[in-house]
Coordinates of C-alpha atoms and ligand atoms in Angstrom, one line a residue:
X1 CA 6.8 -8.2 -12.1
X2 CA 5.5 -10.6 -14.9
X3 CA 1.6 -9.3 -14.9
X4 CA 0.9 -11.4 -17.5
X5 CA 1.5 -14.4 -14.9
X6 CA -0.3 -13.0 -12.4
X7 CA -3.5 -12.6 -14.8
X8 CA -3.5 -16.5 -16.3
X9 CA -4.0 -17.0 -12.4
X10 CA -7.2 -14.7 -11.7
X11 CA -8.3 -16.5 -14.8
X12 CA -8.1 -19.5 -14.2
X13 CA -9.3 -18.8 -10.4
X14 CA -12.5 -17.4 -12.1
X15 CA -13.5 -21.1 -13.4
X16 CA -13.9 -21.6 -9.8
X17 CA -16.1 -18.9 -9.0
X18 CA -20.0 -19.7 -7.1
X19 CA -22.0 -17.2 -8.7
X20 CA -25.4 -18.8 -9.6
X21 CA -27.1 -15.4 -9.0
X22 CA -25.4 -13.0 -10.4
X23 CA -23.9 -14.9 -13.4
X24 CA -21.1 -13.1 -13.4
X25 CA -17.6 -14.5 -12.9
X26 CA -15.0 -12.8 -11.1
X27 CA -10.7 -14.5 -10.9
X28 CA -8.8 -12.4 -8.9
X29 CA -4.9 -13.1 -7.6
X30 CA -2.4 -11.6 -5.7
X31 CA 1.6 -11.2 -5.8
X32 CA 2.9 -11.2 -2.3
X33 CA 6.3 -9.5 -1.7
X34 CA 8.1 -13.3 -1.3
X35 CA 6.3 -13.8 -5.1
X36 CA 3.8 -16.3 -4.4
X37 CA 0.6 -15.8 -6.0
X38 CA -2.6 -16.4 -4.0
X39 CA -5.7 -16.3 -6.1
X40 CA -9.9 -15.9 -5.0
X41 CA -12.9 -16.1 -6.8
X42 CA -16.2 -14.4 -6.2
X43 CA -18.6 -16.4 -3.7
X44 CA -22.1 -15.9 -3.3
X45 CA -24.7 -16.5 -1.0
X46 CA -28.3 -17.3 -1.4
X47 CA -28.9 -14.8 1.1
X48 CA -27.7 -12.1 -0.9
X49 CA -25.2 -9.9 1.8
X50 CA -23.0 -12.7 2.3
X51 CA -21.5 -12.8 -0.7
X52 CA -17.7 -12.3 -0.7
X53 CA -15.6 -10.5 -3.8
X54 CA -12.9 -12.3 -5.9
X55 CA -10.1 -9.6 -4.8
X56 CA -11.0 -10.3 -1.1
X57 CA -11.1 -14.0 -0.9
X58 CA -7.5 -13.5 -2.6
X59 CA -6.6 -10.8 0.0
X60 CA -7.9 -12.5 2.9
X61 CA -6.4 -16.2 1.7
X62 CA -3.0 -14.5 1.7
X63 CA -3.0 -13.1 4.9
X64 CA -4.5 -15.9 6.7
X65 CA -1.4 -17.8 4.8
X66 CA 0.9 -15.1 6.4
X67 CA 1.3 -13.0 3.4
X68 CA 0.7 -9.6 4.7
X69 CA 3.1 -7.2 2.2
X70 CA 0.9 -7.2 -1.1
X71 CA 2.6 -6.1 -4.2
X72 CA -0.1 -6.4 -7.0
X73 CA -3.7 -7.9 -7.8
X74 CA -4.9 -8.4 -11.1
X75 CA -8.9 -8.9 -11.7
X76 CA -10.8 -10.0 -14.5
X77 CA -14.6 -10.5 -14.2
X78 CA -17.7 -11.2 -16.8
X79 CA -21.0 -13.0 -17.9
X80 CA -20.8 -16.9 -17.2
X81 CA -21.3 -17.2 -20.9
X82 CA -17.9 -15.2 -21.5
X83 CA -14.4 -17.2 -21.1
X84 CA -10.9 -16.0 -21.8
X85 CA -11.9 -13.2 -24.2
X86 CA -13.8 -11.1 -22.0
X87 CA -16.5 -7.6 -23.3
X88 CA -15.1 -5.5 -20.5
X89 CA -12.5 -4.4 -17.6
X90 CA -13.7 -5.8 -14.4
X91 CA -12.7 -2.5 -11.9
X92 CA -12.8 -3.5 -8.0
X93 CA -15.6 -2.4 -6.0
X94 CA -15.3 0.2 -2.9
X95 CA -15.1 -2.4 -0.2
X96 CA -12.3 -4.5 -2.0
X97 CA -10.4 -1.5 -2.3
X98 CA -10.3 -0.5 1.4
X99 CA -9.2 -3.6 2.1
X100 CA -6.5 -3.5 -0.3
X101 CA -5.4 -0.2 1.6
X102 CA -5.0 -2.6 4.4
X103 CA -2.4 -4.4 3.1
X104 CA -0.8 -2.5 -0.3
X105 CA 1.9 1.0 -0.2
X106 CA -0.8 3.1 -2.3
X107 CA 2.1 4.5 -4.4
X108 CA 3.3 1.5 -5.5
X109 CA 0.7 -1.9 -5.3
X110 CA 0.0 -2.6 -8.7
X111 CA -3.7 -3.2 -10.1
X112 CA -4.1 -4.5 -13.3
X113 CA -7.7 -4.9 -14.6
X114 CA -8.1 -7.5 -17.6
X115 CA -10.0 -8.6 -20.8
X116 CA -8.0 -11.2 -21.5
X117 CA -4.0 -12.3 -20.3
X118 CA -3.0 -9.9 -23.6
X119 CA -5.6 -7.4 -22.9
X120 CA -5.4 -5.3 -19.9
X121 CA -5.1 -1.8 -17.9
X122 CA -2.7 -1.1 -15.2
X123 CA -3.1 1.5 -12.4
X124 CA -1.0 2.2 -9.0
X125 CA -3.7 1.7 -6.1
X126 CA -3.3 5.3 -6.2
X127 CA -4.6 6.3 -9.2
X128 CA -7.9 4.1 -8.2
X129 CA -8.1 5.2 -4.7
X130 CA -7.4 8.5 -4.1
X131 CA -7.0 10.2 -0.6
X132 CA -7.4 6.5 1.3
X133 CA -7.7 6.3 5.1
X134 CA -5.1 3.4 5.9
X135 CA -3.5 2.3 8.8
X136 CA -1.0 5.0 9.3
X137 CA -4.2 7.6 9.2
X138 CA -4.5 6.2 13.4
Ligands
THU1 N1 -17.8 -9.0 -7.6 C1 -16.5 -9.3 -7.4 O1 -16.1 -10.4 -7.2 N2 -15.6 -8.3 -7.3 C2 -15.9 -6.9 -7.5 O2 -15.1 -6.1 -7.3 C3 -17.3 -6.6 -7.8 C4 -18.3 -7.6 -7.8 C5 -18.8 -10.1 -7.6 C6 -19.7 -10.1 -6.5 C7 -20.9 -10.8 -7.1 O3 -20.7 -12.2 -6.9 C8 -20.9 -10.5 -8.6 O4 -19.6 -10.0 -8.8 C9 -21.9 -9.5 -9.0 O5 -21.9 -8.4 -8.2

């Protein structure tokens, strides 16, 4: 799995991102099994609630595109004044990570968090999200 790949893309999907409230940019992309890469950024809404995470515009792109088996994500998130050498690891919030559950074998899916595309930590889903309720849980 070339990681390193995988976080150019949630970088360079974070230029994209709509955050004028917040200020804070979010890249996030995704490795299907077939290994295409499907990237998100964060949007957000001037009414506050409606504002949709990096990691699940990526998610939700690549299954609307048919990519329902996801191997890995890699996130990297900061201050609008902050570029490709980012001040800290961008971890996925709780609702992103149920809906990574969704789609990702805990033991296995990938999540690597990043400074910068040298710079980063790597977890299994696992490790982030112990004890999930998933799919097979009904
Ligand atoms: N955000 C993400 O895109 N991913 C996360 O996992 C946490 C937060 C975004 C949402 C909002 O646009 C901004 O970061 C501040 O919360």
């Amino acid at each position: 799995m070339d990681l390193k790949k995988l976080i150019e893309c949630a970088f360079s999907a974070r230029q994209n991102s709509y955050s004028p409230y917040s200020h804070y940019m979010v890249g996030a992309a995704v490795l299907c099994r077939d290994g295409s890469i499907i990237t998100g950024t964060n949007i957000e809404n001037a009414s506050y609630g409606a504002t949709v995470c990096a990691e699940r515009v990526a998610i939700f792109t690549a299954v609307a595109s048919g990519h329902k088996d996801l191997v890995a994500i890699a996130v990297c998130g900061g201050s609008s004044d902050e570029t490709d050498e980012l001040s800290d690891y961008a971890y996925p919030c709780g609702i992103c990570r149920q809906v990574m559950r969704e789609f990702a074998d805990p033991a296995t899916f990938t999540v690597a968090v990043a400074r910068s595309v040298s710079d980063y930590r790597k977890y299994t889903f696992e490790e982030l999200f112990p004890d999930s309720f998933g799919p097979d849980n009904l």
